[in-house]
Coordinates of C-alpha atoms and ligand atoms in Angstrom, one line a residue:
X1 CA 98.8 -108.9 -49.7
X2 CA 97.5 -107.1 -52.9
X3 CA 95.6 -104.1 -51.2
X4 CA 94.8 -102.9 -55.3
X5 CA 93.2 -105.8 -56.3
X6 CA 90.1 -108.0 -54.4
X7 CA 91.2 -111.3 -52.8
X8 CA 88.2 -113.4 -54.3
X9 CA 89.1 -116.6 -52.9
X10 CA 87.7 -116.3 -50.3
X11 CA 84.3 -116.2 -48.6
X12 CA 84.4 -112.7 -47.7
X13 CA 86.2 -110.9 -50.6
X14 CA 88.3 -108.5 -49.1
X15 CA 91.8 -106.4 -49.4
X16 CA 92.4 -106.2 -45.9
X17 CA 93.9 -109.7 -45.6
X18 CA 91.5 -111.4 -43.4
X19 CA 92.8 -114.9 -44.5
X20 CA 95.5 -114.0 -41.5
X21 CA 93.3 -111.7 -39.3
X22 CA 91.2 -115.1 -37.6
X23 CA 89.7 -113.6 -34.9
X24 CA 87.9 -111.1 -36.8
X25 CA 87.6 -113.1 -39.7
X26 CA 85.8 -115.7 -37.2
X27 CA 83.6 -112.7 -36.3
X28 CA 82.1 -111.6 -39.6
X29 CA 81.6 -115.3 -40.7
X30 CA 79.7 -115.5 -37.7
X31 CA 77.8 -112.7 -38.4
X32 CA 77.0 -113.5 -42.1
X33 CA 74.7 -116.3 -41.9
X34 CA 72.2 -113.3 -39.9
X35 CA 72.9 -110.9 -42.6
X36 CA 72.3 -113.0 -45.3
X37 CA 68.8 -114.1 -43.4
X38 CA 68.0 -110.0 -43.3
X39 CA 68.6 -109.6 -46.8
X40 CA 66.3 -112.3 -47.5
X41 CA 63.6 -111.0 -45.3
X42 CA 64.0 -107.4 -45.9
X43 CA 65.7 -107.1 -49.4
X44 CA 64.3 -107.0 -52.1
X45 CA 61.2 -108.0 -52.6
X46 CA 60.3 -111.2 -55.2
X47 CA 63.2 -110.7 -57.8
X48 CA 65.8 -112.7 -55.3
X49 CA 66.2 -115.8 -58.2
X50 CA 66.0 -113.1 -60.9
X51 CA 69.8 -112.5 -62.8
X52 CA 70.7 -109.1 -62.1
X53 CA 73.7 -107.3 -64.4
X54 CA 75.2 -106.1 -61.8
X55 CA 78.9 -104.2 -61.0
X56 CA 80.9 -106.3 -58.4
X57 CA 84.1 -103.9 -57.3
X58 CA 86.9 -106.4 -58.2
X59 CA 90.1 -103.6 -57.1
X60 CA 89.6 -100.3 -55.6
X61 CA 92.1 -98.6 -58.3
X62 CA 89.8 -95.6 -59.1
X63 CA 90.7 -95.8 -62.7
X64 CA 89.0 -99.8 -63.3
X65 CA 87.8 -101.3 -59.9
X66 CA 84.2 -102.8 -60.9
X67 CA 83.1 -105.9 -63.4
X68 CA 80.1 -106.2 -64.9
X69 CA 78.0 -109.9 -65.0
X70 CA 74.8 -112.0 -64.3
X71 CA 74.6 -112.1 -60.9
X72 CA 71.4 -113.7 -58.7
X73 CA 71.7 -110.4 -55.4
X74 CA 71.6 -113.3 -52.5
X75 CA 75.0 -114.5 -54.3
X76 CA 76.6 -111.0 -54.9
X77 CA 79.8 -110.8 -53.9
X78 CA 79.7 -108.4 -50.7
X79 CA 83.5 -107.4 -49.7
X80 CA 85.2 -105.8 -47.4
X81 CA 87.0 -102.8 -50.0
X82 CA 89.2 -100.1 -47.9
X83 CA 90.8 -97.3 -50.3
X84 CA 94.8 -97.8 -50.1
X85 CA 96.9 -96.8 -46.9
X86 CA 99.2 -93.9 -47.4
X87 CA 102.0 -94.6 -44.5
X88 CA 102.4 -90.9 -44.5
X89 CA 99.2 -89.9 -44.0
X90 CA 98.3 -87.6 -40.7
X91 CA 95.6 -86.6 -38.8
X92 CA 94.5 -82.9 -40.8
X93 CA 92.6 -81.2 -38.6
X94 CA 91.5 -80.5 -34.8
X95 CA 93.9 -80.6 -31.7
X96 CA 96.2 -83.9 -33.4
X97 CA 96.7 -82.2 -36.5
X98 CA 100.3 -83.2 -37.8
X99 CA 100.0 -86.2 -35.8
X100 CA 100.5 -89.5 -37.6
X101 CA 97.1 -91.3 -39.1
X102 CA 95.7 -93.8 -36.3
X103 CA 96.0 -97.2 -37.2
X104 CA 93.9 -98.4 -33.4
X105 CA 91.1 -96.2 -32.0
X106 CA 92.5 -93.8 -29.3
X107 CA 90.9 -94.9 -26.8
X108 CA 89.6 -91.7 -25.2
X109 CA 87.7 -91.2 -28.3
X110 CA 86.6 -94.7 -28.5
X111 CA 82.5 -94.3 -27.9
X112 CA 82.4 -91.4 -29.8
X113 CA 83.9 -92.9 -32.7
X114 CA 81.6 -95.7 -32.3
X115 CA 78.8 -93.7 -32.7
X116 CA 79.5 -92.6 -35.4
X117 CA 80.9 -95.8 -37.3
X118 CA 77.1 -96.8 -35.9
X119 CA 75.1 -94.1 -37.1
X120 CA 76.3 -94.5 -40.7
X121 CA 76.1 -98.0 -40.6
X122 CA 72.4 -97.8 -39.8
X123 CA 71.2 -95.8 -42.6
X124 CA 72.7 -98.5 -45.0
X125 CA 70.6 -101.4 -44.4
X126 CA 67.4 -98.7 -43.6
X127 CA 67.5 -97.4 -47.2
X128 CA 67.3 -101.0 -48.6
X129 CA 64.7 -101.8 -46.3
X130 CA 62.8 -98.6 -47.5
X131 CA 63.1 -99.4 -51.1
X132 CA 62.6 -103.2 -50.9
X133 CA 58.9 -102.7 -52.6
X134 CA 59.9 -100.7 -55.7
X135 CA 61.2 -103.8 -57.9
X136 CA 57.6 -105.0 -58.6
X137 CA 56.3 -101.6 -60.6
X138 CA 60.2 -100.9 -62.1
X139 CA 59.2 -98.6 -64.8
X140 CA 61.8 -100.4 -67.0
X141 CA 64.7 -103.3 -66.8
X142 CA 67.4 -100.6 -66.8
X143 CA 65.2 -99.0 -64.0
X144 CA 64.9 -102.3 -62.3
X145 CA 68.7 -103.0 -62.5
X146 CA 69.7 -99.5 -60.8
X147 CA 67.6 -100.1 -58.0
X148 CA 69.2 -103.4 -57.7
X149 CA 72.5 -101.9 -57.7
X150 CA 71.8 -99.8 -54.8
X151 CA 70.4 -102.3 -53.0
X152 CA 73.6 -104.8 -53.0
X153 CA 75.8 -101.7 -52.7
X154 CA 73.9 -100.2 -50.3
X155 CA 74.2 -103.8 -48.2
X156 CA 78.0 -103.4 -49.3
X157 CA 78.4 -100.1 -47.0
X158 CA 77.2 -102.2 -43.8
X159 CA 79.6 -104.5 -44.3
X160 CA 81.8 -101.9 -44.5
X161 CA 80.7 -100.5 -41.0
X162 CA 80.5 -103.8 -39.6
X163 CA 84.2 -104.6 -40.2
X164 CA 85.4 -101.5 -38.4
X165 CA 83.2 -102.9 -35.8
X166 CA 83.8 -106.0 -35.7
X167 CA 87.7 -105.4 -36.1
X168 CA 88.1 -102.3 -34.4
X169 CA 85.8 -102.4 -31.3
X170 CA 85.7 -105.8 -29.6
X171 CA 82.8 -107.0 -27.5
X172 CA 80.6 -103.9 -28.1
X173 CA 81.6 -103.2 -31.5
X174 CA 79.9 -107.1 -31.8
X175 CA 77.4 -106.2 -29.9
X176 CA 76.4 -103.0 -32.6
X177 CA 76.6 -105.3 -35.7
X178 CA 74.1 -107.3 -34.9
X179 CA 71.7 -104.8 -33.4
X180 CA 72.4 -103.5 -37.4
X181 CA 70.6 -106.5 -38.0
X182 CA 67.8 -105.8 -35.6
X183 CA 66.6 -102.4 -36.3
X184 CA 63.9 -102.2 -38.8
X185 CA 63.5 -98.7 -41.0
X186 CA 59.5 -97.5 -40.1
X187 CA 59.3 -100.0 -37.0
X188 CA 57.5 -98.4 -34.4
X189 CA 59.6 -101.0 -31.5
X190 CA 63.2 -100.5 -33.5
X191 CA 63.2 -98.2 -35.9
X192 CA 66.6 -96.9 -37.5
X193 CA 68.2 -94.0 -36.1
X194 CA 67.9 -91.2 -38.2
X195 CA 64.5 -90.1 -39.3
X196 CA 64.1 -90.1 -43.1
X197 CA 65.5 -93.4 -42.7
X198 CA 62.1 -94.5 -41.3
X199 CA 59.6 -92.2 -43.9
X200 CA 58.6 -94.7 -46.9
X201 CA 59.5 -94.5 -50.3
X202 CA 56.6 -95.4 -52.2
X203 CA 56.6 -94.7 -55.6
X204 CA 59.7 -94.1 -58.1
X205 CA 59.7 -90.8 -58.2
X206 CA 60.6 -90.9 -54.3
X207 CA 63.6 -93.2 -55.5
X208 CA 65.2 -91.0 -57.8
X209 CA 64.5 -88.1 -55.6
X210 CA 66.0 -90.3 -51.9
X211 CA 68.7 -91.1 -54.5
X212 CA 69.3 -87.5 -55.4
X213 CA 68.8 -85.6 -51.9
X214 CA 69.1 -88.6 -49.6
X215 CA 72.5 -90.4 -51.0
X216 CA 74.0 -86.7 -51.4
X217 CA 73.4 -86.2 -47.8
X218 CA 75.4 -89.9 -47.5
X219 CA 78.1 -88.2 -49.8
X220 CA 79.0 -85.4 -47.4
X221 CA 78.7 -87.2 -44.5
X222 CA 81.5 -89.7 -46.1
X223 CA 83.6 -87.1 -47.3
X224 CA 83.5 -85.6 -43.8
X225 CA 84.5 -89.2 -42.4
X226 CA 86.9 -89.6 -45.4
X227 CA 88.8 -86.8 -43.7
X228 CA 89.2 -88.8 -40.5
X229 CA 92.4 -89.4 -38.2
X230 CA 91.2 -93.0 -38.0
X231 CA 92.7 -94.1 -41.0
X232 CA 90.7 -97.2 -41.6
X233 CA 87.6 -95.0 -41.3
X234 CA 89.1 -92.8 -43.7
X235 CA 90.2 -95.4 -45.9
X236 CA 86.7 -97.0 -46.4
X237 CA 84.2 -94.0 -46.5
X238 CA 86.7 -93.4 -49.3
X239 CA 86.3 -96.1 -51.6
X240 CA 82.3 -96.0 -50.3
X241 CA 82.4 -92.6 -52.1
X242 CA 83.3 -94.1 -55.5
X243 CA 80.2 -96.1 -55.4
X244 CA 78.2 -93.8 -54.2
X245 CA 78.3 -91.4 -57.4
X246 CA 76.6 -94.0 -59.4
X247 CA 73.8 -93.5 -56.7
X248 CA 73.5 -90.4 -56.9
X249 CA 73.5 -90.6 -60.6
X250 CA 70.6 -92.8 -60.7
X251 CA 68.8 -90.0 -59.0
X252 CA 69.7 -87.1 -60.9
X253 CA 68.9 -88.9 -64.5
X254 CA 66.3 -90.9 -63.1
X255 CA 64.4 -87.4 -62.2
X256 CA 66.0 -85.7 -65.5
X257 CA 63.8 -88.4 -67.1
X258 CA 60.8 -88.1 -65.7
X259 CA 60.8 -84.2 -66.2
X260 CA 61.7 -84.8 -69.9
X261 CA 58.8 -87.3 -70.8
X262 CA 56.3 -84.6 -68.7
X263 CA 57.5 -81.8 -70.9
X264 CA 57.5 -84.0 -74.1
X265 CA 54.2 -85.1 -73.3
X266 CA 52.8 -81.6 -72.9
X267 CA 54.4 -80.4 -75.8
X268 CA 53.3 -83.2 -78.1
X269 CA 49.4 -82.1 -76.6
X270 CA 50.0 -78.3 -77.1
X271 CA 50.0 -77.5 -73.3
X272 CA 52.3 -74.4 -72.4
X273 CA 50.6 -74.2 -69.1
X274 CA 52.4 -76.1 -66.5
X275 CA 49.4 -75.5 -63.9
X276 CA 47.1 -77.3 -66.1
X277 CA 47.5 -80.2 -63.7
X278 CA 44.3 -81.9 -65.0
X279 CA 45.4 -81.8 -68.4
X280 CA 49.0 -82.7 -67.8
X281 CA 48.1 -85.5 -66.1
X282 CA 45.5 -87.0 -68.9
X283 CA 48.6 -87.7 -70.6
X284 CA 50.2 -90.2 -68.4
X285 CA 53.0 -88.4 -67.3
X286 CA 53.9 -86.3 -63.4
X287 CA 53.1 -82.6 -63.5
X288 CA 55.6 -80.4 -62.9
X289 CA 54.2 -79.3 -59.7
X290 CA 54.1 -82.4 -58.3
X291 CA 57.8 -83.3 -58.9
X292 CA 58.1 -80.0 -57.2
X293 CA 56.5 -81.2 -54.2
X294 CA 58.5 -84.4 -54.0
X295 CA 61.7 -82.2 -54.5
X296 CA 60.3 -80.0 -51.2
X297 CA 59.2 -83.5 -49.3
X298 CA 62.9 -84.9 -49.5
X299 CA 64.8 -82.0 -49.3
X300 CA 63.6 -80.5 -45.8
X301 CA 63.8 -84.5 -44.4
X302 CA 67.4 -85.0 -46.0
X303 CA 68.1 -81.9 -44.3
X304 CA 67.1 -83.0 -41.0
X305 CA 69.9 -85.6 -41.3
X306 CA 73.1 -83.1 -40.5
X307 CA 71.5 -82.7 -37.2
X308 CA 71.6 -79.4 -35.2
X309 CA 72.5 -76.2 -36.6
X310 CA 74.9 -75.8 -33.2
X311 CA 76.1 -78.8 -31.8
X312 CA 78.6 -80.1 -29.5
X313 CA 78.9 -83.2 -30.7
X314 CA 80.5 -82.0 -34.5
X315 CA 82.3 -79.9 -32.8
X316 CA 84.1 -82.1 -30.1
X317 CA 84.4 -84.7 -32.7
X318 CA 86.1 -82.0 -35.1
X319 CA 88.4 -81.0 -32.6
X320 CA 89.1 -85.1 -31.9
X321 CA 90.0 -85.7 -35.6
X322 CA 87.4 -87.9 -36.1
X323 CA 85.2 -86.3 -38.3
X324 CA 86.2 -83.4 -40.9
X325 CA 84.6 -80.6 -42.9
X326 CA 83.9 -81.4 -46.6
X327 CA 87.0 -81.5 -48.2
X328 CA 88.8 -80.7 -45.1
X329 CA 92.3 -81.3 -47.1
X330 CA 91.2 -78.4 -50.0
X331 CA 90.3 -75.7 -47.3
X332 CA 92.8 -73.4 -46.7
X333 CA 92.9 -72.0 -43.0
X334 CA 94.1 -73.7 -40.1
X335 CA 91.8 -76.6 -39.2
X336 CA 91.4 -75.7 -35.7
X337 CA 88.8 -73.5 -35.8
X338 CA 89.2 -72.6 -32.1
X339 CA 89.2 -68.6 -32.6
X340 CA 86.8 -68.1 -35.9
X341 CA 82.9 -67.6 -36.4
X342 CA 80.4 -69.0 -38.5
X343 CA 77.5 -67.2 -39.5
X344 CA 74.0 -69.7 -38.9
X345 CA 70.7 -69.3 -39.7
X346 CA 68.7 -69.1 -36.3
X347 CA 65.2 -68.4 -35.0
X348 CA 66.0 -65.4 -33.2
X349 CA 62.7 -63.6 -31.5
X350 CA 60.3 -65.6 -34.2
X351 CA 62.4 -64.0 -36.8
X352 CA 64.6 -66.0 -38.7
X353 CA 68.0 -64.5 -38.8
X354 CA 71.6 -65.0 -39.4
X355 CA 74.1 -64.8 -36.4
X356 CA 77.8 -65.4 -36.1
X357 CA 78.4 -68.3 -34.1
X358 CA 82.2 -69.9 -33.0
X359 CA 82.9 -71.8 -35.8
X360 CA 83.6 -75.1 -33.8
X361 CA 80.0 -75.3 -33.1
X362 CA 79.1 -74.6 -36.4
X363 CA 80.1 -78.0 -38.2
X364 CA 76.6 -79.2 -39.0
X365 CA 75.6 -76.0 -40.4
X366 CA 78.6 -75.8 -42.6
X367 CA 78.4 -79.0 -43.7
X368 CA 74.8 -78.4 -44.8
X369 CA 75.4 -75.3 -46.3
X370 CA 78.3 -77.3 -48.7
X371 CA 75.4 -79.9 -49.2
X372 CA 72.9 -77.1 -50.3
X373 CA 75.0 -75.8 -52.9
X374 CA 75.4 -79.4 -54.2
X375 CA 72.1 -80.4 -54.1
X376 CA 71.6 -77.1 -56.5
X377 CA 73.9 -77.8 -59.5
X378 CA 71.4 -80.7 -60.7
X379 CA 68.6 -79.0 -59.9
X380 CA 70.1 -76.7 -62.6
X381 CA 70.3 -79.4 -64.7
X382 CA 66.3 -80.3 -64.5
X383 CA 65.8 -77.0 -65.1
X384 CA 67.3 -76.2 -68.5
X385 CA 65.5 -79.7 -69.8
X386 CA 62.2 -77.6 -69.1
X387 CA 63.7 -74.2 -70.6
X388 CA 64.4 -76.4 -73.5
X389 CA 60.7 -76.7 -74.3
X390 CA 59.7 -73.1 -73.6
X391 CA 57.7 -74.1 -70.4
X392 CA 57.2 -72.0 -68.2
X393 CA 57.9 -73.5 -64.3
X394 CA 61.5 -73.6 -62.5
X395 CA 62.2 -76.5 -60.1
X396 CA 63.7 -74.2 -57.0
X397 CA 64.8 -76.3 -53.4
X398 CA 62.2 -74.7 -50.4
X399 CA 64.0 -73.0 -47.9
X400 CA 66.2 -74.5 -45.3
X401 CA 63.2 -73.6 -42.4
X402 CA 60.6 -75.1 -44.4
X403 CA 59.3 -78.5 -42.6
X404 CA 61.7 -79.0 -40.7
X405 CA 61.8 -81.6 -38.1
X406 CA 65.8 -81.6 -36.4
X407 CA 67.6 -78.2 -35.0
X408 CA 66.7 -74.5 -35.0
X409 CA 63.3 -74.2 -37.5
X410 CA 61.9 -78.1 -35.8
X411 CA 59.2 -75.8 -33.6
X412 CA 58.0 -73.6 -36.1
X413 CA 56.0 -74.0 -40.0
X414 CA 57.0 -72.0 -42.8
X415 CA 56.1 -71.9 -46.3
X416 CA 58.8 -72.7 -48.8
X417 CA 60.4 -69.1 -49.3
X418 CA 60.7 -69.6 -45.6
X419 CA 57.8 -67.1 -44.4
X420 CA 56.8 -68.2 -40.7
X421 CA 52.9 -69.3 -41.0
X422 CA 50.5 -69.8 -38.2
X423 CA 49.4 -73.3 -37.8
X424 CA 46.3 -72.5 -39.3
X425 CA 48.0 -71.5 -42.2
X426 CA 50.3 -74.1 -42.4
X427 CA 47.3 -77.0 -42.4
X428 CA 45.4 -74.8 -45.4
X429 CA 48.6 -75.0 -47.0
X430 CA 50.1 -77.8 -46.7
X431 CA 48.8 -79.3 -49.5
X432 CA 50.5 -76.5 -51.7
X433 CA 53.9 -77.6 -50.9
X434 CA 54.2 -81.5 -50.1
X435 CA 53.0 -84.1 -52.0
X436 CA 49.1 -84.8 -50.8
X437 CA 46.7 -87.7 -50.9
X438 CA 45.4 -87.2 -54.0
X439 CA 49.2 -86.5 -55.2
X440 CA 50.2 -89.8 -54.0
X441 CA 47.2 -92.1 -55.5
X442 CA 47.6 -90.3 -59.2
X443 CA 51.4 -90.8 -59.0
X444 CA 50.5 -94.7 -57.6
X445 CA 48.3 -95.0 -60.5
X446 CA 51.2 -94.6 -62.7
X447 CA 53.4 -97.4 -61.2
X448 CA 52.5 -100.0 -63.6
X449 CA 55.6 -101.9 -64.3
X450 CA 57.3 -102.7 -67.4
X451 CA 59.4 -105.6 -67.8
X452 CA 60.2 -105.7 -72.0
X453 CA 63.1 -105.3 -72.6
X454 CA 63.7 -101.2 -74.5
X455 CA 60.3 -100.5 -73.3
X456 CA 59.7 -97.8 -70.5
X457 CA 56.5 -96.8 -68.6
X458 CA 54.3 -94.4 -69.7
X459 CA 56.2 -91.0 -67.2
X460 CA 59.3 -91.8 -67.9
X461 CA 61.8 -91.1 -70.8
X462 CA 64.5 -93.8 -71.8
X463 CA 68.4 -93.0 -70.7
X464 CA 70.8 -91.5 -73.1
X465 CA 73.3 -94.7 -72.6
X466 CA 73.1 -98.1 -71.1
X467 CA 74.7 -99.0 -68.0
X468 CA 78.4 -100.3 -69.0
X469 CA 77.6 -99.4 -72.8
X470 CA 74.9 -101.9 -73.4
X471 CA 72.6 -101.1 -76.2
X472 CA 68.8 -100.3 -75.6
X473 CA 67.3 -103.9 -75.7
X474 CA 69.3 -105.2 -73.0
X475 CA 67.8 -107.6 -71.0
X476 CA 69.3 -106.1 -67.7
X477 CA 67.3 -108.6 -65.4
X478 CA 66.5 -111.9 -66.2
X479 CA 63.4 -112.4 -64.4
X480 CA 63.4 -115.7 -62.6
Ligands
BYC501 N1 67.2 -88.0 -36.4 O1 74.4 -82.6 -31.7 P1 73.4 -83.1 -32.7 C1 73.8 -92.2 -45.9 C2 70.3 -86.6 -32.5 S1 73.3 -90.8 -45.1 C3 67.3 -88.5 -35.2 O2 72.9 -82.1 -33.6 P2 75.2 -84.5 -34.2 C4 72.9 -92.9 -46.8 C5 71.7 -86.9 -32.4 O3 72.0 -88.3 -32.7 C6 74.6 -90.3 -44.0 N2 68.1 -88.0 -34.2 O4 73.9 -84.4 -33.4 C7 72.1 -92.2 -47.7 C8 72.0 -86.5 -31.0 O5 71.7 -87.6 -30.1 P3 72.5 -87.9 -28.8 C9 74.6 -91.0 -42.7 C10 69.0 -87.0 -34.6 O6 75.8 -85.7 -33.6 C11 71.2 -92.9 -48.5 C12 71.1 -85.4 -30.7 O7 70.1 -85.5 -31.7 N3 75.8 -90.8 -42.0 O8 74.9 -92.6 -45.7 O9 76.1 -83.3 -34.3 C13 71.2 -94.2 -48.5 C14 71.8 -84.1 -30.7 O10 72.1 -83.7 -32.0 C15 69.0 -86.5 -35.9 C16 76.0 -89.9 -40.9 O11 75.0 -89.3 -40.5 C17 68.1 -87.0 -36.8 N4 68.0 -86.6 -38.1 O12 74.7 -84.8 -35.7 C18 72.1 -94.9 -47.7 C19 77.3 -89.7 -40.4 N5 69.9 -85.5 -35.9 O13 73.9 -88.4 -29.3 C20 72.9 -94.3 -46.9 C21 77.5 -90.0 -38.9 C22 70.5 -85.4 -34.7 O14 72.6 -86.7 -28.1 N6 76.6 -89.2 -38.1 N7 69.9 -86.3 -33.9 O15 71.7 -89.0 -28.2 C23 76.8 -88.0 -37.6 O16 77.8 -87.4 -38.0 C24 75.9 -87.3 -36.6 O17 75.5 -88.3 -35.7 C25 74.7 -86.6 -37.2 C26 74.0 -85.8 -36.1 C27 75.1 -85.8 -38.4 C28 73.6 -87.6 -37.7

């Protein structure tokens, strides 16, 4: 078995050699027919006949593992891709370090590990679900294609999930794939699991801002599973992370873009003032303040999504070996953590307060903290595109307290530098630091889609470079 390159002749592409593996084999066929029914219900909406030019990962050698074609997204090519197996590997950190990789869940750790093959399998299909609406206003082809991308990658990582379930975990593990199926993102009788995975996205500029802060959250949380002693975990959260840049990537240009046309736009109209909302806005383009809001709306819920500050859970499942620290293999210490502290931010007597906590307990915290310095670099980014024109204003993320709905800052309201407000305060306020009605029908208004080729709506600036080189009148979706 060629476990470089993609074994496409079959009906599941896959490098794990399911051609000899019938049992499960049996099982995912039997599960396909339901997945390929909630893609059609809950994908995309109205561009399902359309041609897409879309990447299909044809190896998962990190130096060429993707192809580029016409493809219509209910006939993309969804595989089951695990990185290559290192027979050396071992378990890096917690109470088994040293100990050989596991190839079969131990079972004491069995339901634990299910939980969490579960929980990331559930925000997969969710974020496809929540973004199902966007292909009707695309701003642009190129736009419309990214999306689409996401989508069928996105439907990619529960596969993913669903094979270590399907393979891994017998009856139950069944059992979970097709309740997969049956959660619905925003339902009030099933909704998915995780909270920002039920909030809407309604408008591009919550795309490329869930893309940005939502899929980075999706990035640590891999690389933390990446680290795993269950090698096949390991194995595919790794190769889930090489598609997930070009996610991530969509968000960070996709909101370079639309900070470039705002500035352009107010330069163009002699507007230094980036308060001058009104005016800013006459042009066609989303103030600065408002992407500011957007940033504040999906940071603080992306944030909810590494759980409690303190928790049991990360830490028993640290000590397990199931589920690492970023980058557990590049830390140097001793990956036990049983004697060290961790200093958290905690509501202590209504103050909020740092306090040196066992370091085992701290997982979630750390892992958030690594997120936070992340999520900062391209928020660097946007802001030397505004420097560049002389204005004024400086994107900043709101303070980890601020609107909060998970962990230590969930019972009280602060404003974004993190000052505790009464409630009072909070509902005169609100409207200061998250997006508001009137936010939300002038950024709708904009949403006018553009389907011409090279053309781009009015807020939004064109990319430096096509996807896979192609020049600027690309016709990156044939629409059916
Ligand atoms: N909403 O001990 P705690 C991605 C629950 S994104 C609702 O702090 P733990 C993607 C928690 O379940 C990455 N409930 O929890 C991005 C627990 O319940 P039980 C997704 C929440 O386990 C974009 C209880 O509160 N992957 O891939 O330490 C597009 C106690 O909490 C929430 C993962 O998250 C919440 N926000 O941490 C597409 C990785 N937070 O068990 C895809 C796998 C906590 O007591 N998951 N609770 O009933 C995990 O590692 C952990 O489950 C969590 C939570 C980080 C989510």
């Amino acid at each position: 078995m060629d476990i470089i390159n993609v074994d496409y002749s079959t009906k599941i592409p896959n490098n794990v050699n399911l051609a000899e593996d019938r049992q499960v084999l049996k099982a995912l066929e039997g599960w396909h027919p339901g997945y390929l029914d909630w893609w059609n219900d809950m994908g995309p909406e109205g561009f399902q006949e359309s041609l897409v030019y879309l990447r299909t990962a044809v190896s998962v050698d990190p130096k060429g593992w993707a192809k580029f074609d016409y493809v219509r997204m209910p006939e993309y090519r969804w595989g089951i891709l695990l990185a290559p197996q290192d027979p050396d590997r071992k378990v890096n950190f917690g109470q088994h370090l040293g100990e050989k990789a596991w190839q079969e869940v131990p079972g004491e750790y069995r339901a634990m590990l299910r939980r969490l093959v579960v929980v990331q399998g559930d925000t997969e299909p969710a974020s496809v679900e929540q973004q199902r609406h966007l292909g009707k206003t695309a701003p642009s082809l190129y736009d419309m294609r990214n999306l689409f991308q996401v989508n069928v990658e996105e439907g990619r990582h529960l596969w993913a999930m669903v094979y270590l379930l399907q393979k891994y975990f017998g009856r139950d593990g069944r059992e979970e794939a097709d309740e997969l199926l049956r959660r619905r993102s925003g339902d009030a009788d099933a909704p998915r699991m995780l909270g920002a995975f039920n909030e809407a996205t309604p408008d591009w500029l919550s795309f490329f801002m869930f893309t940005y802060f939502t899929d980075r959250d999706g990035k640590m949380q891999l690389e933390a599973l990446a680290q795993s002693g269950f090698d096949p975990l390991s194995r595919t959260c790794r190769f889930m992370l090489t598609e997930e840049a070009h996610h991530m990537f969509v968000g960070e240009t996709g909101v370079t873009r639309v900070i470039q046309r705002t500035c352009e736009a107010m330069k163009q109209a002699g507007i230094n003032d980036p308060n001058n909302i009104e005016a800013v806005r006459k042009l066609g383009v989303i103030d600065l303040p408002t992407i500011q809001k957007k940033a504040n709306m999906h940071f603080s819920l992306t944030l909810d999504l590494f759980g409690n500050e303190i928790s049991t859970n990360a830490a028993n499942a640290f000590h397990a070996g199931l589920k690492g620290r970023y980058r557990e293999d590049r830390l140097k210490d001793d990956h036990q953590l049983e004697s060290g502290t961790y200093p958290v931010l905690r509501l202590i007597d209504g103050k909020i307060q740092n306090e040196e906590v066992p370091a085992l307990s701290a997982l979630n915290m750390r892992l958030r903290d690594d997120y936070v310095v992340d999520a900062n670099v391209g928020v660097g980014r946007w802001n030397k595109v505004i420097e560049s024109f002389g204005i004024p204003f400086q994107i900043k993320l709101p303070h980890v307290a601020f609107h909060r709905h998970i962990g230590e800052f969930a019972s009280v309201m602060t404003d974004v530098e993190g000052n505790i407000l009464t409630d009072a305060e909070w509902n005169k306020r609100r409207g200061e630091f998250l997006p508001s009605d009137d936010d939300r029908v002038f950024i709708e208004s904009l949403m006018q889609p553009q389907f011409e080729p090279a053309k781009f709506a009015s807020w939004i600036a064109p990319p430096k470079v096509g996807i896979d080189n192609k020049p600027g009148e690309f016709e990156y979706v044939k629409i059916a």
